CSV table of C-alpha atoms in Angstrom, one decimal:
chain,number,residue,atom,x,y,z
D,24,ILE,CA,0.0,0.0,0.0
D,25,TYR,CA,2.9,2.3,0.7
D,26,VAL,CA,4.4,1.8,-2.8
D,27,ILE,CA,1.0,2.3,-4.5
D,28,ALA,CA,0.3,5.4,-2.4
D,29,LEU,CA,3.8,6.8,-3.4
D,30,LEU,CA,3.0,6.3,-7.1
D,31,HIS,CA,-0.3,8.2,-6.7
D,32,ILE,CA,1.4,10.9,-4.7
D,33,VAL,CA,4.0,11.5,-7.5
D,34,LEU,CA,1.3,11.4,-10.2
D,35,PHE,CA,-1.2,13.8,-8.6
D,36,THR,CA,1.5,16.2,-7.4
D,37,TYR,CA,3.1,16.4,-10.8
D,38,ALA,CA,-0.3,16.7,-12.5
D,39,ALA,CA,-1.6,19.4,-10.2
D,40,VAL,CA,1.7,21.5,-10.3
D,41,SER,CA,1.9,21.3,-14.1
D,42,LYS,CA,-1.7,22.5,-14.4
D,43,LEU,CA,-1.2,25.4,-12.0
D,44,LEU,CA,2.1,26.5,-13.6
D,45,ASP,CA,0.4,26.6,-17.0
D,46,PHE,CA,-3.1,27.4,-15.7
D,47,GLU,CA,-4.2,29.6,-18.6
D,48,ASN,CA,-3.3,26.9,-21.2
D,49,PHE,CA,-5.0,24.2,-19.0
D,50,GLN,CA,-8.2,26.3,-18.8
D,51,VAL,CA,-8.1,26.9,-22.6
D,52,GLN,CA,-7.8,23.2,-23.3
D,53,LEU,CA,-10.8,22.5,-21.0
D,54,GLY,CA,-12.7,25.2,-22.8
D,55,GLN,CA,-12.2,23.4,-26.1
D,56,SER,CA,-13.4,20.1,-24.7
D,57,PRO,CA,-16.7,18.8,-26.1
D,58,LEU,CA,-17.6,17.5,-22.7
D,59,LEU,CA,-16.5,20.1,-20.2
D,60,SER,CA,-16.2,23.4,-22.1
D,61,VAL,CA,-19.1,25.1,-20.2
D,62,TYR,CA,-17.7,24.1,-16.8
D,63,ALA,CA,-14.0,24.9,-17.8
D,64,THR,CA,-13.6,27.7,-15.2
D,65,THR,CA,-14.8,25.6,-12.3
D,66,ILE,CA,-13.1,22.4,-13.3
D,67,ALA,CA,-9.8,24.2,-14.0
D,68,VAL,CA,-9.7,25.1,-10.3
D,69,LEU,CA,-11.4,22.0,-8.9
D,70,VAL,CA,-9.2,19.3,-10.5
D,71,PRO,CA,-5.7,20.4,-9.3
D,72,SER,CA,-7.2,21.2,-5.9
D,73,VAL,CA,-8.6,17.7,-5.5
D,74,GLU,CA,-5.4,16.2,-6.8
D,75,ILE,CA,-3.4,18.1,-4.1
D,76,VAL,CA,-5.8,17.1,-1.4
D,77,ILE,CA,-5.6,13.4,-2.3
D,78,ALA,CA,-1.8,13.6,-2.5
D,79,LEU,CA,-1.7,15.1,1.0
D,80,ALA,CA,-4.1,12.5,2.4
D,81,LEU,CA,-2.0,9.7,0.9
D,82,MET,CA,1.0,10.9,2.9
D,83,ILE,CA,-0.9,10.4,6.2
D,84,PRO,CA,-1.1,6.7,7.2
D,85,LYS,CA,-4.5,7.3,9.0
D,86,TYR,CA,-6.2,8.5,5.8
D,87,ARG,CA,-4.1,6.5,3.2
D,88,LEU,CA,-6.7,3.8,2.4
D,89,LYS,CA,-9.6,6.3,2.1
D,90,ALA,CA,-7.4,8.4,-0.1
D,91,LEU,CA,-6.8,5.4,-2.3
D,92,TYR,CA,-10.5,5.0,-2.7
D,93,ALA,CA,-10.6,8.7,-3.8
D,94,SER,CA,-7.7,8.3,-6.2
D,95,ALA,CA,-9.1,5.2,-7.8
D,96,PHE,CA,-12.4,7.0,-8.3
D,97,LEU,CA,-10.7,10.1,-9.7
D,98,MET,CA,-8.7,8.0,-12.2
D,99,PHE,CA,-11.8,6.2,-13.2
D,100,LEU,CA,-13.5,9.5,-13.9
D,101,PHE,CA,-10.6,10.5,-16.1
D,102,THR,CA,-10.8,7.1,-17.9
D,103,VAL,CA,-14.6,7.6,-18.5
D,104,TYR,CA,-13.9,11.1,-19.8
D,105,ILE,CA,-11.3,9.8,-22.3
D,106,PHE,CA,-13.5,6.9,-23.4
D,107,MET,CA,-16.4,9.3,-24.1
D,108,ILE,CA,-14.1,11.7,-26.0
D,109,LEU,CA,-13.0,8.9,-28.2
D,110,HIS,CA,-16.4,7.3,-28.9
D,111,PHE,CA,-19.2,9.7,-28.2
D,112,THR,CA,-18.2,13.2,-29.3
D,113,SER,CA,-18.0,14.8,-32.7
D,114,PHE,CA,-14.3,15.7,-32.4
D,115,VAL,CA,-11.2,15.0,-30.3
D,116,PRO,CA,-9.6,18.1,-28.7
D,117,CYS,CA,-6.0,18.7,-27.8
D,118,SER,CA,-4.3,16.5,-25.3
D,119,CYS,CA,-3.2,17.4,-21.7
D,120,GLY,CA,-0.1,19.4,-20.9
D,121,GLY,CA,3.2,18.3,-19.4
D,122,VAL,CA,5.2,15.2,-20.1
D,123,LEU,CA,1.9,13.2,-20.7
D,124,GLU,CA,1.1,15.5,-23.6
D,125,ARG,CA,3.2,13.2,-25.8
D,126,LEU,CA,0.8,10.3,-25.1
D,127,SER,CA,-2.1,9.7,-27.6
D,128,TRP,CA,-5.6,9.6,-26.3
D,129,ASN,CA,-5.5,5.8,-26.4
D,130,GLY,CA,-2.2,6.0,-24.5
D,131,HIS,CA,-3.9,8.1,-21.8
D,132,LEU,CA,-6.7,5.6,-21.6
D,133,ILE,CA,-4.4,2.7,-21.0
D,134,PHE,CA,-2.3,4.8,-18.5
D,135,ASN,CA,-5.4,5.7,-16.5
D,136,LEU,CA,-6.7,2.1,-16.5
D,137,VAL,CA,-3.4,0.9,-15.1
D,138,PHE,CA,-3.7,3.3,-12.1
D,139,VAL,CA,-7.4,2.3,-11.6
D,140,PHE,CA,-6.3,-1.4,-11.6
D,141,ILE,CA,-3.5,-1.0,-9.1
D,142,GLY,CA,-5.7,1.1,-6.9
D,143,LEU,CA,-8.4,-1.6,-6.9
D,144,VAL,CA,-5.8,-4.4,-6.3
D,145,THR,CA,-4.6,-2.5,-3.2
D,146,ILE,CA,-8.2,-2.2,-1.9
D,147,LEU,CA,-8.7,-5.9,-2.7
D,148,ILE,CA,-5.6,-6.9,-0.6
D,149,GLN,CA,-6.8,-4.7,2.3
D,150,LYS,CA,-10.5,-5.3,2.3
D,151,GLY,CA,-11.2,-8.6,0.4
D,152,VAL,CA,-13.1,-9.5,-2.7
D,153,LYS,CA,-16.7,-8.8,-1.7
D,154,HIS,CA,-15.9,-5.3,-0.5
D,155,THR,CA,-13.9,-4.5,-3.6
D,156,LEU,CA,-16.6,-5.7,-5.9
D,157,ILE,CA,-19.2,-3.6,-4.2
D,158,ILE,CA,-17.0,-0.5,-4.2
D,159,THR,CA,-16.1,-1.1,-7.9
D,160,LEU,CA,-19.8,-1.5,-8.9
D,161,VAL,CA,-21.0,1.6,-6.9
D,162,GLY,CA,-18.0,3.7,-8.0
D,163,SER,CA,-18.2,2.9,-11.7
D,164,THR,CA,-22.0,3.5,-11.8
D,165,VAL,CA,-21.7,6.8,-10.0
D,166,GLY,CA,-18.7,7.8,-12.2
D,167,ILE,CA,-20.4,7.0,-15.5
D,168,LEU,CA,-23.6,8.7,-14.5
D,169,PHE,CA,-21.7,11.8,-13.3
D,170,MET,CA,-19.7,12.1,-16.6
D,171,THR,CA,-22.8,11.5,-18.7
D,172,LEU,CA,-24.6,14.2,-16.9
D,173,LEU,CA,-21.7,16.6,-17.4
D,174,PHE,CA,-21.7,15.8,-21.1
D,175,LEU,CA,-25.4,16.1,-21.7
D,176,THR,CA,-25.8,19.4,-19.7
D,177,SER,CA,-22.7,20.9,-21.4
D,178,GLU,CA,-24.0,20.0,-24.9
D,179,ASN,CA,-27.4,21.5,-24.0
D,180,ILE,CA,-25.9,24.8,-22.8
D,181,ILE,CA,-23.5,25.0,-25.8
D,182,GLN,CA,-26.4,24.6,-28.3
D,183,LYS,CA,-29.2,26.4,-26.4
D,184,GLU,CA,-27.8,29.0,-23.9
D,185,ASN,CA,-24.9,30.2,-26.1
D,186,PRO,CA,-22.0,30.8,-23.8
D,187,PHE,CA,-19.7,31.6,-26.8
D,188,ILE,CA,-17.2,28.9,-26.4
D,189,ARG,CA,-15.4,27.7,-29.6
D,190,ARG,CA,-14.6,24.1,-30.4
D,191,LEU,CA,-11.2,23.8,-32.0
D,192,PRO,CA,-10.5,20.1,-32.9
D,193,GLN,CA,-7.1,18.8,-33.8
D,194,GLY,CA,-6.3,18.6,-37.5
D,195,THR,CA,-9.4,20.4,-38.7
D,196,ALA,CA,-7.7,22.4,-41.4
D,197,ALA,CA,-4.2,22.9,-42.7
D,198,ARG,CA,-2.6,25.0,-45.4
D,199,VAL,CA,-1.7,22.8,-48.3
D,200,ALA,CA,-0.6,25.5,-50.8
D,201,GLY,CA,0.1,29.2,-51.0
D,202,ILE,CA,1.3,31.9,-53.2
D,203,ASP,CA,2.4,35.5,-52.6
D,204,LEU,CA,0.2,37.8,-54.7
D,205,ARG,CA,2.3,40.9,-54.1
D,206,ASN,CA,-0.8,43.0,-54.3
D,207,THR,CA,-3.6,43.7,-51.8
D,208,SER,CA,-6.3,44.3,-54.4
D,209,TYR,CA,-6.9,40.8,-55.8
D,210,TYR,CA,-10.2,39.2,-54.9
D,211,LEU,CA,-11.5,35.6,-55.1
D,212,ALA,CA,-13.9,35.4,-58.0
D,213,GLY,CA,-14.7,31.8,-57.6
D,214,ALA,CA,-13.3,28.3,-56.8
D,215,THR,CA,-13.9,24.6,-57.5
D,216,THR,CA,-12.2,21.6,-56.0
D,217,GLU,CA,-9.7,21.9,-58.9
D,218,LYS,CA,-9.6,25.5,-59.9
D,219,VAL,CA,-9.2,28.9,-58.2
D,220,TYR,CA,-10.1,32.1,-60.1
D,221,LEU,CA,-8.7,35.6,-59.1
D,222,ALA,CA,-9.6,39.0,-60.4
D,223,HIS,CA,-8.4,42.6,-59.9
D,224,PRO,CA,-10.6,45.7,-59.8
D,225,GLU,CA,-8.1,47.7,-61.9
D,226,ALA,CA,-8.2,45.1,-64.7
D,227,PRO,CA,-11.7,43.8,-64.4
D,228,LEU,CA,-11.6,41.8,-67.7
D,229,GLN,CA,-8.5,39.9,-66.7
D,230,VAL,CA,-8.9,36.5,-65.0
D,231,PHE,CA,-6.1,34.5,-63.4
D,232,GLU,CA,-6.8,30.8,-63.1
D,233,TYR,CA,-4.8,28.5,-60.8
D,234,ASP,CA,-4.9,24.8,-60.1
D,235,ALA,CA,-5.6,23.6,-56.6
D,236,ASN,CA,-1.9,23.5,-55.7
D,237,LEU,CA,-1.5,27.1,-56.9
D,238,LYS,CA,1.4,26.2,-59.1
D,239,ASN,CA,0.1,26.6,-62.6
D,240,GLN,CA,-1.3,30.0,-63.6
D,241,LYS,CA,-3.3,30.9,-66.7
D,242,ALA,CA,-4.4,34.4,-67.7
D,243,HIS,CA,-7.6,34.9,-69.6
D,244,THR,CA,-9.1,38.0,-71.1
D,245,ILE,CA,-12.9,38.4,-71.0
D,246,THR,CA,-14.5,39.8,-74.2
D,247,LEU,CA,-17.8,41.7,-73.7
D,248,GLU,CA,-20.6,41.7,-76.2
D,249,ARG,CA,-21.1,45.5,-75.8
D,250,GLU,CA,-19.0,47.9,-73.8
D,251,ASN,CA,-20.6,51.3,-74.3
D,252,TYR,CA,-22.0,51.5,-70.7
D,253,PRO,CA,-20.9,53.9,-68.0
D,254,PHE,CA,-19.2,51.3,-65.9
D,255,LYS,CA,-17.5,52.3,-62.7
D,256,ALA,CA,-16.4,49.1,-61.0
D,257,LEU,CA,-17.0,45.8,-62.9
D,258,GLN,CA,-16.9,42.7,-60.8
D,259,LEU,CA,-16.5,39.0,-61.8
D,260,LYS,CA,-18.2,36.0,-60.2
D,261,VAL,CA,-17.4,32.5,-61.3
D,262,VAL,CA,-20.1,29.8,-60.7
D,263,TYR,CA,-18.6,27.0,-62.7
D,264,PRO,CA,-19.1,26.4,-65.6
D,265,TYR,CA,-20.4,29.9,-65.9
D,266,PHE,CA,-19.1,33.3,-65.1
D,267,TYR,CA,-20.9,36.6,-64.6
D,268,ILE,CA,-19.8,40.2,-65.0
D,269,TYR,CA,-21.7,43.1,-63.4
D,270,ASP,CA,-21.5,46.6,-62.1
D,271,LYS,CA,-23.6,47.6,-59.1
D,272,THR,CA,-24.0,51.1,-60.6
D,273,VAL,CA,-25.3,49.9,-64.0
D,274,PRO,CA,-28.2,47.5,-64.5
D,275,VAL,CA,-26.3,45.3,-67.0
D,276,ILE,CA,-25.4,41.7,-66.4
D,277,TYR,CA,-23.1,39.6,-68.6
D,278,SER,CA,-22.7,35.8,-68.6
D,279,GLY,CA,-20.6,33.2,-70.4
D,280,LEU,CA,-18.8,30.0,-70.2
D,281,VAL,CA,-15.3,29.7,-68.6
D,282,ALA,CA,-14.4,27.5,-71.6
D,283,ASP,CA,-14.1,30.6,-73.8
D,284,TRP,CA,-14.6,33.7,-71.5
D,285,LYS,CA,-17.0,35.3,-74.0
D,286,ALA,CA,-19.6,37.4,-72.2
D,287,LYS,CA,-23.1,38.0,-73.5
D,288,ILE,CA,-25.7,40.4,-72.0
D,289,ILE,CA,-28.3,38.4,-70.1
D,290,ASN,CA,-30.0,41.6,-68.7
D,291,ASP,CA,-30.0,45.3,-69.5
D,292,LYS,CA,-33.4,46.1,-67.9
D,293,GLU,CA,-33.7,48.7,-65.2
D,294,PHE,CA,-33.4,47.3,-61.7
D,295,GLY,CA,-30.8,48.4,-59.2
D,296,PHE,CA,-28.9,46.2,-56.6
D,297,ASN,CA,-26.1,46.5,-54.1
D,298,GLU,CA,-25.5,42.7,-53.7
D,299,ILE,CA,-26.2,39.8,-56.0
D,300,VAL,CA,-25.9,36.0,-56.2
D,301,PHE,CA,-26.6,33.9,-59.2
D,302,ILE,CA,-28.8,30.8,-59.1
D,303,ASN,CA,-28.4,30.2,-62.8
D,304,GLN,CA,-28.3,32.3,-66.0
D,305,LYS,CA,-32.0,33.0,-65.8
D,306,GLN,CA,-32.5,33.4,-62.0
D,307,LEU,CA,-30.8,35.4,-59.4
D,308,ILE,CA,-31.3,37.0,-55.9
D,309,ILE,CA,-30.4,40.6,-55.2
D,310,ARG,CA,-30.3,43.0,-52.3
D,311,THR,CA,-31.7,46.4,-53.1
D,312,GLN,CA,-33.2,49.4,-51.3
D,313,LYS,CA,-36.7,50.6,-50.9
D,314,PRO,CA,-37.4,53.9,-52.8
D,315,LYS,CA,-38.3,56.2,-50.0
D,316,THR,CA,-36.7,54.8,-46.8
D,317,PHE,CA,-33.7,53.2,-48.5
D,318,ASP,CA,-34.1,50.2,-46.2
D,319,ASN,CA,-32.3,47.0,-47.5
D,320,VAL,CA,-34.6,44.4,-49.0
D,321,LEU,CA,-34.1,41.1,-50.8
D,322,ALA,CA,-35.7,40.2,-54.1
D,323,PHE,CA,-35.9,37.2,-56.4
D,324,VAL,CA,-35.3,38.1,-60.1
D,325,SER,CA,-36.3,36.0,-63.1
D,326,LEU,CA,-34.8,36.8,-66.5
D,327,GLU,CA,-37.0,34.4,-68.5
D,328,ASP,CA,-39.1,35.9,-71.3
D,329,SER,CA,-39.7,39.1,-69.3
D,330,LEU,CA,-38.2,40.6,-66.2
D,331,GLU,CA,-39.9,39.5,-63.0
D,332,VAL,CA,-38.8,40.9,-59.6
D,333,LYS,CA,-40.4,39.5,-56.4
D,334,PHE,CA,-39.6,41.4,-53.2
D,335,ASN,CA,-39.7,39.9,-49.7
D,336,THR,CA,-39.8,42.8,-47.3
D,337,ASP,CA,-40.1,40.7,-44.2
D,338,LEU,CA,-36.8,38.8,-44.4
D,339,LEU,CA,-34.3,41.5,-43.3
D,340,GLN,CA,-35.4,42.6,-39.8
D,341,LYS,CA,-34.8,46.3,-39.0
D,342,GLN,CA,-33.4,47.2,-35.6
D,343,THR,CA,-32.5,50.9,-36.0
D,344,ASP,CA,-32.1,52.4,-39.4
D,345,GLY,CA,-32.8,49.5,-41.8
D,346,ILE,CA,-29.7,50.2,-43.8
D,347,PHE,CA,-26.5,49.6,-41.8
D,348,ASP,CA,-28.2,47.3,-39.2
D,349,THR,CA,-29.4,45.0,-42.0
D,350,ASP,CA,-26.2,45.0,-43.9
D,351,GLY,CA,-24.6,41.6,-44.5
D,352,THR,CA,-23.3,38.9,-46.8
D,353,LEU,CA,-25.4,37.2,-49.5
D,354,GLN,CA,-24.5,33.6,-50.3
D,355,TYR,CA,-26.1,30.7,-52.2
D,356,SER,CA,-25.7,27.0,-51.8
D,357,HIS,CA,-26.2,25.4,-55.2
D,358,GLU,CA,-26.0,21.9,-53.7
D,359,LEU,CA,-28.9,22.6,-51.3
D,360,ASP,CA,-30.6,25.2,-53.5
D,361,LYS,CA,-30.8,27.6,-50.5
D,362,MET,CA,-30.0,31.3,-50.0
D,363,VAL,CA,-28.0,32.2,-46.8
D,364,TYR,CA,-27.9,35.8,-45.6
D,365,THR,CA,-25.6,36.6,-42.6
D,366,TYR,CA,-25.7,39.9,-40.8
D,367,TYR,CA,-22.5,41.9,-40.3
D,368,TYR,CA,-23.3,43.4,-37.0
D,369,ARG,CA,-25.3,40.8,-35.1
D,370,ASN,CA,-25.3,37.1,-34.5
D,371,GLN,CA,-28.0,36.1,-36.9
D,372,TYR,CA,-28.4,34.5,-40.3
D,373,LEU,CA,-31.4,33.4,-42.3
D,374,ILE,CA,-32.0,30.6,-44.8
D,375,THR,CA,-34.6,30.7,-47.7
D,376,ASP,CA,-35.4,28.7,-50.8
D,377,ARG,CA,-34.7,30.2,-54.2
D,378,GLN,CA,-38.0,32.0,-54.1
D,379,LEU,CA,-37.0,33.7,-50.9
D,380,GLN,CA,-39.5,31.9,-48.8
D,381,LEU,CA,-38.1,31.8,-45.2
D,382,GLU,CA,-37.1,28.4,-43.9
D,383,LYS,CA,-35.0,29.1,-40.9
D,384,ARG,CA,-33.4,31.8,-38.8
D,385,GLY,CA,-30.2,30.8,-37.1
D,386,THR,CA,-27.7,32.4,-34.7
D,387,THR,CA,-23.9,32.4,-34.7
D,388,ILE,CA,-22.2,31.5,-31.5
D,389,ASP,CA,-21.5,35.0,-30.2
D,390,THR,CA,-24.0,36.8,-28.0
D,391,ILE,CA,-24.4,40.1,-30.0
D,392,THR,CA,-28.1,40.0,-30.8
D,393,LYS,CA,-28.5,43.8,-31.5
D,394,ALA,CA,-26.2,45.7,-33.8
D,395,LYS,CA,-24.0,48.1,-32.0
D,396,LEU,CA,-24.0,51.1,-34.3
D,397,LYS,CA,-23.9,54.9,-33.9
D,398,ILE,CA,-25.9,56.3,-36.7
D,399,VAL,CA,-26.6,60.0,-37.6
D,400,LYS,CA,-28.8,61.5,-40.3
D,401,VAL,CA,-27.4,64.4,-42.2
D,402,GLU,CA,-30.3,66.7,-42.8
D,403,LYS,CA,-28.6,68.8,-45.5
D,404,SER,CA,-27.9,65.9,-47.8
D,405,ASN,CA,-30.7,63.7,-46.4
D,406,THR,CA,-28.2,60.8,-46.0
D,407,THR,CA,-27.6,58.4,-43.1
D,408,LYS,CA,-24.0,57.8,-42.0
D,409,LEU,CA,-22.1,56.0,-39.3
D,410,ALA,CA,-20.8,58.4,-36.6
D,411,ALA,CA,-18.4,55.8,-35.2
D,412,PRO,CA,-16.7,52.7,-36.5
D,413,PRO,CA,-19.2,49.8,-36.4
D,414,PHE,CA,-18.8,46.8,-34.1
D,415,MET,CA,-18.2,44.0,-36.6
D,416,VAL,CA,-19.4,40.5,-35.7
D,417,ASN,CA,-19.4,38.4,-38.9
D,418,LYS,CA,-17.0,39.8,-41.5
D,419,LEU,CA,-17.0,37.2,-44.3
D,420,THR,CA,-19.1,34.2,-45.1
D,421,THR,CA,-19.1,31.4,-47.7
D,422,VAL,CA,-21.3,28.4,-48.2
D,423,THR,CA,-20.7,24.9,-49.6
D,424,HIS,CA,-23.2,22.1,-49.5
D,425,ASN,CA,-24.8,22.2,-46.0
D,426,LEU,CA,-21.9,24.1,-44.3
D,427,VAL,CA,-21.6,27.8,-43.7
D,428,PHE,CA,-18.1,29.2,-43.0
D,429,VAL,CA,-18.1,32.5,-41.1
D,430,ASN,CA,-15.1,34.7,-40.4
D,431,SER,CA,-15.9,36.0,-36.9
D,432,MET,CA,-14.4,39.1,-35.5
D,433,LEU,CA,-15.1,38.3,-31.8
D,434,ARG,CA,-12.8,36.4,-29.4
D,435,GLY,CA,-14.6,33.7,-27.5
D,436,ARG,CA,-14.1,32.4,-23.9
D,437,PHE,CA,-10.8,30.5,-23.2
D,438,GLU,CA,-9.2,31.8,-26.4
D,439,SER,CA,-5.6,33.1,-26.4
D,440,VAL,CA,-5.1,36.8,-27.1
D,441,ASN,CA,-1.7,36.0,-28.8
D,442,VAL,CA,-3.4,33.5,-31.2
D,443,TRP,CA,-6.0,36.1,-32.1
D,444,ARG,CA,-3.2,38.6,-33.0
D,445,ASN,CA,-1.7,36.2,-35.5
D,446,ALA,CA,-4.7,34.3,-36.9
D,447,THR,CA,-8.1,34.6,-38.4
D,448,VAL,CA,-10.9,32.4,-36.9
D,449,VAL,CA,-13.5,30.6,-39.1
D,450,ASP,CA,-16.6,29.2,-37.5
D,451,VAL,CA,-18.5,26.3,-39.2
D,452,TYR,CA,-22.3,25.8,-39.0
D,453,ASP,CA,-24.6,23.1,-40.3
D,454,LEU,CA,-27.5,24.5,-42.4
D,455,THR,CA,-29.6,21.4,-42.0
D,456,ASN,CA,-30.0,21.7,-38.2
D,457,GLN,CA,-28.7,25.3,-37.5
D,458,HIS,CA,-26.0,23.9,-35.2
D,459,TYR,CA,-22.6,25.2,-34.6
D,460,LEU,CA,-20.1,22.5,-35.4
D,461,LEU,CA,-16.5,23.6,-34.9
D,462,SER,CA,-13.9,26.3,-35.6
D,463,PHE,CA,-10.4,26.5,-37.0
D,464,TYR,CA,-7.7,29.2,-37.2
D,465,VAL,CA,-6.0,30.4,-40.4
D,466,TYR,CA,-2.7,31.7,-39.3
D,467,ASP,CA,-1.0,34.7,-40.7
D,468,GLU,CA,2.3,33.1,-41.9
D,469,GLU,CA,4.2,36.4,-42.0
D,470,THR,CA,4.0,36.8,-38.2
D,471,PHE,CA,5.9,33.6,-37.8
D,472,ARG,CA,8.6,34.6,-40.3
D,473,MET,CA,9.2,38.1,-39.0
D,474,LYS,CA,8.9,39.2,-35.4
D,475,ASP,CA,9.2,42.9,-36.3
D,476,PHE,CA,7.1,43.5,-39.4
D,477,THR,CA,5.5,46.6,-40.8
D,478,ALA,CA,3.1,45.0,-43.3
D,479,THR,CA,1.6,41.7,-44.1
D,480,LYS,CA,1.7,40.5,-47.7
D,481,GLU,CA,-1.5,39.6,-49.5
D,482,ALA,CA,-1.4,35.9,-50.1
D,483,LEU,CA,-3.7,33.3,-51.5
D,484,TYR,CA,-3.9,30.1,-49.5
D,485,VAL,CA,-5.6,26.8,-50.1
D,486,ILE,CA,-6.9,25.3,-46.9
D,487,SER,CA,-7.8,21.7,-46.8
D,488,GLY,CA,-10.4,20.7,-44.2
D,489,HIS,CA,-11.0,17.1,-43.0
D,490,PHE,CA,-14.1,17.2,-40.8
D,491,LEU,CA,-15.6,14.4,-38.8
D,492,LEU,CA,-19.1,15.7,-38.2
D,493,LYS,CA,-21.9,14.3,-36.2
D,494,TYR,CA,-25.2,15.0,-37.9
D,495,GLY,CA,-28.7,15.0,-36.6
D,496,PHE,CA,-29.6,11.6,-38.0
D,497,GLY,CA,-26.8,10.0,-35.9
D,498,GLU,CA,-24.4,8.9,-38.6
D,499,ARG,CA,-20.7,10.0,-38.7
D,500,ILE,CA,-19.8,11.4,-42.0
D,501,THR,CA,-16.3,12.3,-43.2
D,502,SER,CA,-16.3,15.2,-45.7
D,503,LYS,CA,-13.3,16.5,-47.4
D,504,LEU,CA,-13.7,20.2,-48.3
D,505,LYS,CA,-11.4,22.3,-50.3
D,506,ASN,CA,-11.8,26.1,-50.5
């Protein structure tokens, strides 16, 4: 019993001290756990405290046997936790700190089971078979029920009460290719699993095509059917195999095939828009403004035999001015045939069919339900302006299949400030059940190459994601996504 007690004293003392010396990192790791994230603050203090108390009790002969009961139970809880992580959660978080960080999760499981076993053997020698069996049965039942309760309540709070805790699984996304663009004005015009298309506002009819590895570049020149329009800022959008050219100040839309890059006019009728997504060459969705109030409004547009515009004035919900507070990103999932609109300044998005019939309203994981904007109206010019920089929530959004990727501008609980200085966070949501799935960081590579830098180069990266997602119908599906 003395030798077994000594082993546990060394283990718990080391474990507690390593957690306390790197307390912030330990708390962050708990915050990323799919089982314990909601209770990370409490558990981060409780676990090392309990370990120290047990280690002290093991040093005192009078309390040694009772302390072994406690140590065996604690190691069993750790074992159940690891087993549930490996078999019942949608992702596996980072490992523990210290020397044991080098162990895999299965290695941790075996390590813990060994200590549970030697603890029970010691109790068996001291108290006999019957007592040990009763203790094992009661302890395992209580332990399993306790960890299951933690898991279920944590999941419920994450999904329903929104405490803004991100999940950052290991190996979610990694950079597989990159290229220095040497210019900050390029924009991503479109992408497939095999091709990436870039455009430049100063040369709007030039298209640069890259393969998925960003090694082979081709330059294309778009030819327009007619050019005698007062264009100010032509933009390119590639929805393979088609491409579209438009200018938000001129009601003219071109379209063509990427096979030849010849653009023909598909619309020159009078309707204005400030955002647009293309369903196909004959149907599109626009965001425009009401004539008198200038409130943002969404509309479905058909370019069949005659122009047809159907407005849905109930979709974008006004909070203050109807202009800035309803501003956001307009995206379309061609795989699901759904429109997704994500607000810039609040934690909300909405999903509709192609006819703009509302299907769902969802929320992002942050807690900003009302746009934080300071808006003034200039009477002389009868215009509305921002009197202070807006509080940005969701900066960029893209959609593929049933997944929404959101570049959030807000730091969640248990996230390192240093990481946020050097990386961009992307949150992933499932459109089918409106659930938050996971997050990953896209690191600014320049900050790792230069400690003292004055500017970060504009670069194009290909991020390969390998997600193991748990969907509502209970199956585990592995989906490879390239963006």
